[in-house]
Short mmCIF file of C-alpha atoms in Angstrom, two decimals:
data_model
loop_
_atom_site.label_atom_id
_atom_site.label_comp_id
_atom_site.label_asym_id
_atom_site.label_seq_id
_atom_site.Cartn_x
_atom_site.Cartn_y
_atom_site.Cartn_z
CA UNK A 388 -46.94 95.76 -12.46
CA UNK A 389 -50.36 95.87 -12.90
CA UNK A 390 -52.20 99.64 -11.63
CA UNK A 391 -53.81 99.35 -8.22
CA UNK A 392 -57.88 98.76 -8.01
CA UNK A 393 -59.22 101.82 -7.06
CA UNK A 394 -61.48 101.11 -4.22
CA UNK A 395 -63.50 101.89 -1.37
CA UNK A 396 -63.80 101.35 2.07
CA UNK A 397 -66.50 101.42 4.49
CA UNK A 398 -65.16 102.28 8.02
CA UNK A 399 -68.37 102.59 10.94
CA UNK A 400 -66.09 103.94 13.99
CA UNK A 401 -66.46 102.14 17.03
CA UNK A 402 -67.84 99.72 16.29
CA UNK A 403 -67.76 97.03 19.32
CA UNK A 404 -68.69 99.55 21.31
CA UNK A 405 -71.73 100.47 19.03
CA UNK A 406 -72.80 96.84 18.61
CA UNK A 407 -72.99 96.49 22.47
CA UNK A 408 -74.96 99.59 23.14
CA UNK A 409 -77.79 98.05 20.68
CA UNK A 410 -77.84 94.57 21.98
CA UNK A 411 -78.31 95.61 25.52
CA UNK A 412 -80.50 98.74 25.33
CA UNK A 413 -77.21 101.15 26.29
CA UNK A 414 -76.88 104.99 25.77
CA UNK A 415 -73.26 104.87 23.25
CA UNK A 416 -73.04 107.99 24.41
CA UNK A 417 -72.47 106.91 28.35
CA UNK A 418 -67.89 106.60 29.17
CA UNK A 419 -67.78 102.80 28.50
CA UNK A 420 -65.61 99.87 27.21
CA UNK A 421 -65.77 96.58 25.97
CA UNK A 422 -63.03 94.32 28.12
CA UNK A 423 -60.96 91.16 27.51
CA UNK A 424 -58.76 89.63 29.59
CA UNK A 425 -58.43 92.28 32.15
CA UNK A 426 -57.38 94.78 29.10
CA UNK A 427 -59.17 97.20 27.13
CA UNK A 428 -60.40 96.06 24.41
CA UNK A 429 -63.07 99.35 22.73
CA UNK A 430 -64.32 102.03 24.38
CA UNK A 431 -66.41 105.83 23.22
CA UNK A 432 -65.45 108.72 22.65
CA UNK A 433 -66.23 110.00 26.04
CA UNK A 434 -64.22 107.10 27.55
CA UNK A 435 -61.36 108.29 25.74
CA UNK A 436 -62.18 111.64 26.62
CA UNK A 437 -61.62 110.96 30.23
CA UNK A 438 -58.88 109.25 29.17
CA UNK A 439 -59.78 105.19 28.95
CA UNK A 440 -57.09 103.79 25.59
CA UNK A 441 -57.52 100.24 24.16
CA UNK A 442 -54.45 97.82 25.85
CA UNK A 443 -55.61 100.06 29.25
CA UNK A 444 -55.28 97.44 32.24
CA UNK A 445 -59.18 97.41 33.31
CA UNK A 446 -58.09 98.97 37.20
CA UNK A 447 -56.46 101.86 35.29
CA UNK A 448 -59.54 102.59 33.48
CA UNK A 449 -62.14 102.59 36.30
CA UNK A 450 -59.19 105.25 37.75
CA UNK A 451 -59.88 107.87 35.06
CA UNK A 452 -62.93 107.01 33.78
CA UNK A 453 -64.94 106.74 37.52
CA UNK A 454 -68.43 106.32 35.65
CA UNK A 455 -67.34 103.21 33.70
CA UNK A 456 -69.48 100.59 32.21
CA UNK A 457 -67.60 98.20 31.49
CA UNK A 458 -68.87 95.18 29.48
CA UNK A 459 -67.31 91.76 28.15
CA UNK A 460 -66.16 92.06 24.05
CA UNK A 461 -68.15 89.45 22.27
CA UNK A 462 -67.04 89.23 19.41
CA UNK A 463 -70.13 87.05 17.90
CA UNK A 464 -72.12 90.44 19.06
CA UNK A 465 -70.20 92.33 16.42
CA UNK A 466 -70.26 89.51 13.09
CA UNK A 467 -74.48 88.89 14.27
CA UNK A 468 -75.42 92.55 14.43
CA UNK A 469 -73.02 93.58 11.55
CA UNK A 470 -74.44 91.07 9.25
CA UNK A 471 -77.65 93.32 8.68
CA UNK A 472 -75.34 95.66 7.87
CA UNK A 473 -73.62 93.88 5.20
CA UNK A 474 -76.83 92.42 3.50
CA UNK A 475 -78.57 95.99 3.55
CA UNK A 476 -75.43 97.66 1.79
CA UNK A 477 -75.09 94.96 -0.72
CA UNK A 478 -77.77 96.24 -2.30
CA UNK A 479 -76.11 99.21 -3.17
CA UNK A 480 -73.34 98.44 -3.97
CA UNK A 481 -72.12 94.76 -4.84
CA UNK A 482 -69.51 92.24 -4.87
CA UNK A 483 -68.54 93.65 -0.95
CA UNK A 484 -66.12 92.43 1.31
CA UNK A 485 -65.97 91.98 5.13
CA UNK A 486 -62.47 92.93 7.18
CA UNK A 487 -63.50 93.00 10.28
CA UNK A 488 -66.95 93.72 11.57
CA UNK A 489 -67.62 97.81 11.30
CA UNK A 490 -64.96 97.79 7.64
CA UNK A 491 -66.49 96.17 4.33
CA UNK A 492 -64.15 96.81 0.95
CA UNK A 493 -65.40 96.79 -2.55
CA UNK A 494 -64.17 97.96 -5.91
CA UNK A 495 -65.04 101.57 -6.73
CA UNK A 496 -64.92 100.96 -10.40
CA UNK A 497 -69.01 99.71 -10.77
CA UNK A 498 -69.83 102.21 -8.24
CA UNK A 499 -68.42 105.10 -9.59
CA UNK A 500 -69.87 103.81 -13.23
CA UNK A 501 -73.67 103.54 -11.75
CA UNK A 502 -73.65 106.55 -9.56
CA UNK A 503 -71.90 108.33 -11.71
CA UNK A 504 -68.18 108.91 -10.01
CA UNK A 505 -67.17 108.10 -6.65
CA UNK A 506 -68.18 110.89 -4.55
CA UNK A 507 -71.55 109.85 -5.95
CA UNK A 508 -71.03 106.35 -4.91
CA UNK A 509 -69.91 106.99 -1.48
CA UNK A 510 -72.76 109.85 -0.91
CA UNK A 511 -75.16 106.47 -1.81
CA UNK A 512 -72.58 104.67 0.75
CA UNK A 513 -74.17 106.98 3.03
CA UNK A 514 -77.07 106.68 3.08
CA UNK A 515 -77.86 103.42 3.48
CA UNK A 516 -75.99 103.57 6.75
CA UNK A 517 -78.13 106.55 8.18
CA UNK A 518 -81.15 104.28 7.00
CA UNK A 519 -79.48 101.88 9.12
CA UNK A 520 -79.19 104.56 11.62
CA UNK A 521 -75.57 103.86 12.12
CA UNK A 522 -73.59 106.66 13.08
CA UNK A 523 -70.65 108.55 12.46
CA UNK A 524 -69.87 106.09 9.45
CA UNK A 525 -66.56 106.89 7.12
CA UNK A 526 -66.10 106.47 3.48
CA UNK A 527 -62.23 106.28 2.13
CA UNK A 528 -61.26 105.79 -1.56
CA UNK A 529 -58.15 105.31 -2.43
CA UNK A 530 -55.50 102.37 -4.72
CA UNK A 531 -55.46 99.59 -2.92
CA UNK A 532 -57.98 98.51 0.85
CA UNK A 533 -55.13 99.45 3.33
CA UNK A 534 -54.95 102.88 1.27
CA UNK A 535 -58.94 103.61 1.08
CA UNK A 536 -58.64 102.61 4.91
CA UNK A 537 -56.67 105.04 6.36
CA UNK A 538 -58.19 107.49 3.94
CA UNK A 539 -61.80 106.45 5.85
CA UNK A 540 -59.86 106.86 9.43
CA UNK A 541 -58.20 110.05 8.14
CA UNK A 542 -61.35 112.04 7.00
CA UNK A 543 -62.81 114.57 9.69
CA UNK A 544 -64.90 117.61 8.26
CA UNK A 545 -66.34 115.21 5.73
CA UNK A 546 -67.42 111.93 5.77
CA UNK A 547 -65.04 111.35 2.81
CA UNK A 548 -61.58 111.24 2.23
CA UNK A 549 -60.50 110.61 -1.69
CA UNK A 550 -56.67 110.27 -2.55
CA UNK A 551 -56.77 110.78 -6.23
CA UNK A 552 -54.81 108.05 -8.88
CA UNK A 553 -51.40 107.66 -8.36
CA UNK A 554 -51.28 109.64 -4.54
CA UNK A 555 -51.61 106.59 -2.66
CA UNK A 556 -48.48 106.42 -1.51
CA UNK A 557 -47.16 110.40 -0.89
CA UNK A 558 -50.62 109.74 0.51
CA UNK A 559 -49.88 107.22 3.17
CA UNK A 560 -46.17 107.92 3.62
CA UNK A 561 -46.97 110.11 6.88
CA UNK A 562 -48.30 107.27 8.60
CA UNK A 563 -46.90 105.63 11.60
CA UNK A 564 -44.55 102.13 10.37
CA UNK A 565 -46.51 100.50 12.89
CA UNK A 566 -49.70 100.03 10.43
CA UNK A 567 -47.95 97.21 8.69
CA UNK A 568 -45.70 95.58 10.76
CA UNK A 569 -45.96 93.52 14.39
CA UNK A 570 -44.17 95.10 17.27
CA UNK A 571 -41.37 92.84 16.65
CA UNK A 572 -40.23 94.68 13.92
CA UNK A 573 -41.88 97.90 14.68
CA UNK A 574 -39.84 98.38 17.50
CA UNK A 575 -36.47 97.33 15.41
CA UNK A 576 -37.29 100.03 12.66
CA UNK A 577 -37.73 102.38 15.28
CA UNK A 578 -34.06 101.31 16.53
CA UNK A 579 -33.01 102.74 13.10
CA UNK A 580 -34.60 105.45 12.91
CA UNK A 581 -37.74 104.14 10.29
CA UNK A 582 -40.66 105.95 11.64
CA UNK A 583 -43.17 106.90 9.00
CA UNK A 584 -43.90 104.26 5.64
CA UNK A 585 -42.77 106.92 3.43
CA UNK A 586 -39.21 105.85 4.92
CA UNK A 587 -39.98 102.52 5.68
CA UNK A 588 -41.04 102.93 1.24
CA UNK A 589 -37.28 104.41 0.44
CA UNK A 590 -35.52 100.93 1.92
CA UNK A 591 -33.78 98.93 -0.86
CA UNK A 592 -36.43 96.02 -1.26
CA UNK A 593 -33.77 93.08 -2.00
CA UNK A 594 -32.03 94.49 1.54
CA UNK A 595 -36.14 94.68 3.50
CA UNK A 596 -36.92 90.82 1.82
CA UNK A 597 -33.23 89.58 3.04
CA UNK A 598 -33.82 90.66 7.05
CA UNK A 599 -37.68 90.48 7.79
CA UNK A 600 -38.66 87.46 5.05
CA UNK A 601 -41.52 87.07 3.53
CA UNK A 602 -43.74 88.96 6.06
CA UNK A 603 -41.67 92.30 5.98
CA UNK A 604 -41.46 92.21 1.88
CA UNK A 605 -45.59 92.65 2.17
CA UNK A 606 -45.47 95.65 4.22
CA UNK A 607 -42.60 96.56 2.55
CA UNK A 608 -45.23 97.02 -0.58
CA UNK A 609 -48.32 98.28 0.75
CA UNK A 610 -45.98 101.01 2.66
CA UNK A 611 -44.77 102.40 -0.65
CA UNK A 612 -48.82 101.93 -1.80
CA UNK A 613 -47.76 98.28 -3.52
CA UNK A 614 -50.92 96.80 -2.17
CA UNK A 615 -50.52 93.21 -4.15
CA UNK A 616 -54.17 92.14 -2.36
CA UNK A 617 -57.11 93.41 -3.87
CA UNK A 618 -61.20 93.68 -2.87
CA UNK A 619 -62.11 89.27 -2.48
CA UNK A 620 -66.09 89.57 -2.54
CA UNK A 621 -67.74 86.97 -0.44
CA UNK A 622 -70.69 84.67 -1.86
CA UNK A 623 -73.98 86.17 0.27
CA UNK A 624 -74.82 83.20 2.79
CA UNK A 625 -78.29 81.74 2.21
CA UNK A 626 -80.83 83.49 4.67
CA UNK A 627 -82.60 81.21 6.65
CA UNK A 628 -84.02 83.77 9.71
CA UNK A 629 -87.79 83.78 9.28
CA UNK A 630 -89.24 86.81 10.42
CA UNK A 631 -93.18 87.92 11.12
CA UNK A 632 -94.89 91.10 11.77
CA UNK A 633 -98.33 90.73 13.75
CA UNK A 634 -101.23 92.86 13.33
CA UNK A 635 -102.68 93.98 15.00
CA UNK A 636 -99.91 93.01 17.91
CA UNK A 637 -100.98 90.07 20.20
CA UNK A 638 -101.35 90.17 23.69
CA UNK A 639 -101.91 86.25 24.21
CA UNK A 640 -99.18 83.67 24.16
CA UNK A 641 -101.27 80.42 23.05
CA UNK A 642 -102.23 82.98 20.15
CA UNK A 643 -98.49 84.73 18.76
CA UNK A 644 -97.59 80.81 18.59
CA UNK A 645 -100.44 78.80 17.13
CA UNK A 646 -99.67 82.38 14.07
CA UNK A 647 -95.52 81.54 14.16
CA UNK A 648 -96.48 78.41 13.56
CA UNK A 649 -96.76 78.08 9.68
CA UNK A 650 -93.07 80.58 9.78
CA UNK A 651 -91.44 77.27 12.09
CA UNK A 652 -92.41 75.29 9.45
CA UNK A 653 -91.21 77.81 6.93
CA UNK A 654 -87.55 77.84 9.16
CA UNK A 655 -86.76 74.75 9.16
CA UNK A 656 -87.41 72.92 5.93
CA UNK A 657 -85.26 75.91 4.36
CA UNK A 658 -82.90 74.07 6.20
CA UNK A 659 -83.53 70.56 5.50
CA UNK A 660 -83.53 71.11 1.67
CA UNK A 661 -79.47 72.54 1.83
CA UNK A 662 -78.71 69.46 3.85
CA UNK A 663 -78.47 71.33 7.50
CA UNK A 664 -79.01 71.35 10.98
CA UNK A 665 -80.12 73.56 13.30
CA UNK A 666 -78.79 73.00 16.64
CA UNK A 667 -78.96 76.32 18.55
CA UNK A 668 -81.86 79.53 17.71
CA UNK A 669 -81.96 82.93 19.73
CA UNK A 670 -85.42 84.49 19.18
CA UNK A 671 -86.22 88.47 18.95
CA UNK A 672 -89.32 90.12 20.08
CA UNK A 673 -90.12 93.17 20.07
CA UNK A 674 -93.72 94.74 21.59
CA UNK A 675 -96.21 97.47 20.84
CA UNK A 676 -94.59 100.06 23.38
CA UNK A 677 -90.75 99.78 21.65
CA UNK A 678 -89.20 97.02 24.14
CA UNK A 679 -86.65 94.43 22.71
CA UNK A 680 -86.51 90.27 23.43
CA UNK A 681 -83.75 88.69 22.28
CA UNK A 682 -82.75 84.56 24.27
CA UNK A 683 -80.08 82.39 22.24
CA UNK A 684 -81.93 78.48 23.03
CA UNK A 685 -79.69 74.89 21.75
CA UNK A 686 -81.23 72.19 21.55
CA UNK A 687 -79.19 68.80 22.42
CA UNK A 688 -79.97 67.01 18.54
CA UNK A 689 -81.63 69.89 16.05
CA UNK A 690 -84.52 72.23 16.17
CA UNK A 691 -88.53 71.21 14.90
CA UNK A 692 -91.29 72.99 14.22
CA UNK A 693 -92.47 71.99 16.99
CA UNK A 694 -89.17 72.85 19.60
CA UNK A 695 -89.22 75.91 17.70
CA UNK A 696 -92.16 77.15 18.93
CA UNK A 697 -92.04 75.43 22.64
CA UNK A 698 -89.50 78.23 22.76
CA UNK A 699 -91.02 80.83 21.64
CA UNK A 700 -94.02 80.35 23.98
CA UNK A 701 -90.99 79.71 27.45
CA UNK A 702 -89.69 83.36 26.06
CA UNK A 703 -92.91 84.78 26.21
CA UNK A 704 -94.48 82.75 29.38
CA UNK A 705 -91.18 83.07 31.72
CA UNK A 706 -92.55 81.53 34.46
CA UNK A 707 -96.43 81.96 33.93
CA UNK A 708 -98.59 79.92 31.92
CA UNK A 709 -99.11 79.50 27.93
CA UNK A 710 -102.81 80.57 28.35
CA UNK A 711 -101.32 84.00 30.45
CA UNK A 712 -102.15 87.61 29.06
CA UNK A 713 -98.75 90.03 27.94
CA UNK A 714 -98.01 92.73 29.77
CA UNK A 715 -97.35 94.69 25.37
CA UNK A 716 -98.59 93.45 22.82
CA UNK A 717 -95.89 91.23 20.34
CA UNK A 718 -95.70 93.21 17.18
CA UNK A 719 -92.66 90.74 15.65
CA UNK A 720 -90.98 88.03 15.98
CA UNK A 721 -87.86 86.54 14.75
CA UNK A 722 -85.88 83.30 14.51
CA UNK A 723 -82.68 84.01 13.85
CA UNK A 724 -80.58 80.01 13.43
CA UNK A 725 -77.05 80.34 15.67
CA UNK A 726 -75.69 77.06 14.63
CA UNK A 727 -76.10 75.01 12.00
CA UNK A 728 -74.28 72.03 10.61
CA UNK A 729 -74.03 69.07 8.31
CA UNK A 730 -77.63 66.21 8.53
CA UNK A 731 -74.39 63.69 7.56
CA UNK A 732 -73.05 64.09 11.36
CA UNK A 733 -76.98 64.24 12.71
CA UNK A 734 -77.66 60.55 11.11
CA UNK A 735 -78.56 58.38 13.85
CA UNK A 736 -76.71 54.57 13.44
CA UNK A 737 -77.32 51.22 11.27
CA UNK A 738 -79.53 50.51 14.85
CA UNK A 739 -81.49 53.47 14.82
CA UNK A 740 -80.88 55.75 18.09
CA UNK A 741 -81.68 53.10 20.43
CA UNK A 742 -82.08 53.70 24.44
CA UNK A 743 -80.30 57.84 23.80
CA UNK A 744 -83.61 58.72 21.73
CA UNK A 745 -86.20 57.58 23.67
CA UNK A 746 -84.80 59.36 27.00
CA UNK A 747 -84.22 62.24 24.44
CA UNK A 748 -87.84 62.02 23.45
CA UNK A 749 -89.51 61.60 26.08
CA UNK A 750 -87.22 64.02 28.49
CA UNK A 751 -88.73 66.62 25.87
CA UNK A 752 -92.39 65.21 25.26
CA UNK A 753 -91.57 66.28 29.47
CA UNK A 754 -90.10 69.83 29.15
CA UNK A 755 -92.75 70.77 26.77
CA UNK A 756 -95.87 71.05 29.06
CA UNK A 757 -94.03 71.49 32.06
CA UNK A 758 -91.90 74.80 30.75
CA UNK A 759 -88.22 75.37 29.95
CA UNK A 760 -87.36 74.74 33.62
CA UNK A 761 -89.55 71.68 34.00
CA UNK A 762 -86.90 69.45 33.12
CA UNK A 763 -83.19 69.39 34.15
CA UNK A 764 -80.06 68.04 33.81
CA UNK A 765 -76.87 68.63 36.71
CA UNK A 766 -73.61 70.90 35.31
CA UNK A 767 -71.04 71.78 37.43
CA UNK A 768 -70.40 75.28 37.80
CA UNK A 769 -67.05 76.88 39.80
CA UNK A 770 -67.11 77.68 42.89
CA UNK A 771 -64.99 77.36 46.41
CA UNK A 772 -68.19 75.84 48.67
CA UNK A 773 -69.13 72.05 47.06
CA UNK A 774 -72.86 73.38 47.01
CA UNK A 775 -72.12 76.27 44.38
CA UNK A 776 -70.24 74.39 42.14
CA UNK A 777 -73.36 72.31 41.82
CA UNK A 778 -75.79 73.43 38.75
CA UNK A 779 -79.16 73.10 37.54
CA UNK A 780 -79.14 73.65 33.24
CA UNK A 781 -82.04 73.02 31.52
CA UNK A 782 -82.37 69.77 29.07
CA UNK A 783 -80.79 71.04 26.45
CA UNK A 784 -79.14 73.59 27.30
CA UNK A 785 -75.33 74.12 27.98
CA UNK A 786 -73.27 74.06 31.41
CA UNK A 787 -73.29 77.62 32.01
CA UNK A 788 -70.21 78.90 31.56
CA UNK A 789 -71.14 81.94 34.16
CA UNK A 790 -72.97 81.54 37.03
CA UNK A 791 -74.18 84.64 39.28
CA UNK A 792 -71.23 86.25 39.63
CA UNK A 793 -69.15 82.02 39.37
CA UNK A 794 -67.09 81.56 36.93
CA UNK A 795 -66.26 77.61 35.10
CA UNK A 796 -62.75 76.84 35.21
CA UNK A 797 -61.48 80.03 37.03
CA UNK A 798 -58.41 79.67 39.80
CA UNK A 799 -60.55 79.20 43.14
CA UNK A 800 -57.70 79.26 45.75
CA UNK A 801 -59.04 77.58 48.91
CA UNK A 802 -61.66 74.55 46.26
CA UNK A 803 -61.51 71.36 47.39
CA UNK A 804 -58.76 69.49 45.31
CA UNK A 805 -60.30 66.51 43.57
CA UNK A 806 -60.94 63.63 44.24
CA UNK A 807 -65.07 65.79 45.32
CA UNK A 808 -67.05 63.48 48.01
CA UNK A 809 -69.35 61.57 46.36
CA UNK A 810 -72.30 62.46 48.47
CA UNK A 811 -72.83 66.73 48.83
CA UNK A 812 -75.76 67.76 50.96
CA UNK A 813 -77.52 70.35 49.52
CA UNK A 814 -78.74 71.33 53.09
CA UNK A 815 -75.87 71.06 55.42
CA UNK A 816 -75.73 68.44 58.34
CA UNK A 817 -75.05 69.83 61.40
CA UNK A 818 -72.76 68.14 63.26
CA UNK A 819 -71.31 67.81 67.07
CA UNK A 820 -67.37 67.30 67.40
CA UNK A 821 -66.07 66.76 70.84
CA UNK A 822 -62.55 65.97 72.66
CA UNK A 823 -61.91 63.10 74.80
CA UNK A 824 -63.01 65.84 77.48
CA UNK A 825 -66.56 65.58 75.80
CA UNK A 826 -66.02 69.69 74.97
CA UNK A 827 -66.48 70.90 71.79
CA UNK A 828 -63.84 71.44 69.76
CA UNK A 829 -62.99 75.22 68.58
CA UNK A 830 -60.92 77.07 66.73
CA UNK A 831 -59.17 79.90 67.23
CA UNK A 832 -58.40 82.96 64.82
CA UNK A 833 -54.71 81.37 64.18
CA UNK A 834 -56.44 78.15 62.92
CA UNK A 835 -55.10 76.27 66.00
CA UNK A 836 -57.93 73.50 66.46
CA UNK A 837 -58.43 73.89 70.82
CA UNK A 838 -58.45 69.98 71.44
CA UNK A 839 -57.75 66.74 69.61
CA UNK A 840 -61.68 65.17 67.97
CA UNK A 841 -62.26 62.15 69.35
CA UNK A 842 -66.46 62.02 68.78
CA UNK A 843 -68.76 63.13 67.01
CA UNK A 844 -72.47 62.35 66.02
CA UNK A 845 -74.50 63.42 62.93
CA UNK A 846 -77.76 65.34 63.96
CA UNK A 847 -79.27 64.18 67.13
CA UNK A 848 -77.30 60.33 66.36
CA UNK A 849 -75.24 59.16 69.32
CA UNK A 850 -71.87 59.88 69.28
CA UNK A 851 -69.57 57.40 67.02
CA UNK A 852 -65.33 57.73 67.38
CA UNK A 853 -63.81 59.99 64.94
CA UNK A 854 -61.21 57.43 63.69
CA UNK A 855 -58.20 59.89 61.66
CA UNK A 856 -58.72 63.54 61.27
CA UNK A 857 -56.98 66.60 58.98
CA UNK A 858 -57.39 70.23 59.07
CA UNK A 859 -57.99 72.61 59.39
CA UNK A 860 -58.10 74.71 56.11
CA UNK A 861 -59.20 78.17 55.85
CA UNK A 862 -62.14 79.21 53.65
CA UNK A 863 -61.77 82.73 53.32
CA UNK A 864 -64.29 85.22 50.48
CA UNK A 865 -65.24 88.52 49.80
CA UNK A 866 -62.97 89.74 52.91
CA UNK A 867 -63.15 93.75 51.47
CA UNK A 868 -67.08 93.03 51.96
CA UNK A 869 -68.01 93.38 55.22
CA UNK A 870 -72.08 92.10 54.20
CA UNK A 871 -70.78 89.53 52.56
CA UNK A 872 -67.70 87.85 53.95
CA UNK A 873 -67.66 84.76 54.53
CA UNK A 874 -64.28 83.04 56.39
CA UNK A 875 -65.09 79.18 57.34
CA UNK A 876 -63.21 76.20 58.29
CA UNK A 877 -62.78 73.29 56.12
CA UNK A 878 -62.03 69.75 58.40
CA UNK A 879 -62.37 65.93 57.33
CA UNK A 880 -62.71 63.24 59.84
CA UNK A 881 -63.16 59.38 59.50
CA UNK A 882 -65.00 56.98 61.43
CA UNK A 883 -65.47 53.69 63.24
CA UNK A 884 -66.92 52.50 60.02
CA UNK A 885 -64.22 53.96 57.76
CA UNK A 886 -66.44 56.64 56.06
CA UNK A 887 -64.34 59.98 55.30
CA UNK A 888 -66.86 63.21 55.99
CA UNK A 889 -65.85 67.04 54.75
CA UNK A 890 -66.86 68.80 58.24
CA UNK A 891 -66.93 72.33 57.75
CA UNK A 892 -66.49 75.01 60.73
CA UNK A 893 -68.28 78.31 60.41
CA UNK A 894 -69.28 81.65 63.56
CA UNK A 895 -72.62 78.18 63.88
CA UNK A 896 -70.23 75.76 65.00
CA UNK A 897 -70.05 72.35 63.28
CA UNK A 898 -71.81 71.50 59.38
CA UNK A 899 -71.13 67.84 57.40
CA UNK A 900 -70.83 69.22 53.99
CA UNK A 901 -70.04 65.79 52.13
CA UNK A 902 -69.44 61.86 52.67
CA UNK A 903 -66.62 60.44 50.60
CA UNK A 904 -68.92 57.22 50.37
#
């Protein structure tokens, strides 16, 4: 068996926290936790000092650290912010493999020869990371990627951990066996008295393969320092993003949009040369006061240079006008493609795009004149009340998964099941619902009606008989919040024409929420 390849691993501790803080402008020194599926995915050093750990339930984490700032984990932020770091490292040491966002692996032989030793190569990498503003970076060098990563994680007094040639197996021997095996195998090995990598490596290889299969044999080789996988250097992707700096800074939207037109043409032409189209971009703006604005934009088809300029203008303009001044002059503008597709997937049919293409061009033209929010389409959001589920999305944007505190697709106890009414009133209609004795139908605290409904009237119209009715069904929201708590009852009736109505009873009386046309 050939000798293991000397490997350098660069590790950025708490990279998900660092990336999220840089994206949102937060201080990484604060107690911060990123959550995924209700569990802590990553946490800052201050949060760990309060007892927060990965895998902890959110409620327990907030109990341990009352000042904890909780954010949703977004893997796209990790990947996007790590890409500039990878490109900068490739200028120092070529042939980089991305292990995960925040961790890089590279062969040590070439950099050690170029810089005059392994430690000198590690110092060059640390200098590069310092220029990028990434703190507390660790570098490990050992025989193989796994041992090198453990050396980086074990470095405490100095940021560089170097394991001598041929001693990687002895270095990783005291480490827990769970580093190379899954949870089920780890539990089984612990029951057998095998708790460290050294104890696992001492087992006969044939017995390990027979008991745990190929995955167990691979873990056994790694525990013994016999790594079969080396560094697979990535091929750097082509650079499509464009950036323009303004000197002097520009403080008018129309001037900035006009100045960026040439770079917008370059942005689209680079992708066209590779037979690619862009369906999603991110526009980043830096102003003279140090402020940063970043927003992602989607397109229903693909971006043209004019579309890119429009998005830049809309992001600067907001609800103002194109000739308005800015609060702070812009010094830098950067456009990054986020969604790229082959042109073959967007070719027009044999007979052209037909009505859809004409509709798209018409709506895009109107949107360019009225602004991003000037043309909207209807989308379905989350919520219990039907009016809450109506969401208007600007033309070209994806329907939001989250609208305020309403999440689409979430389990909404008390929401109306399918099929939904055809007509939903954005402004609810006042209803009079009375019984045979002429008294208004009331609902007590236990959800029982005072009298069966016999007649109803919409607004000032005359009363009409009720042929059938069903309900009531209570809907209770935010019962723990006295200021925002809501308690209503749903009710269904069928009028004399056979038309069904969805009614709502609250503290102010009866209302018509929708109609089943």
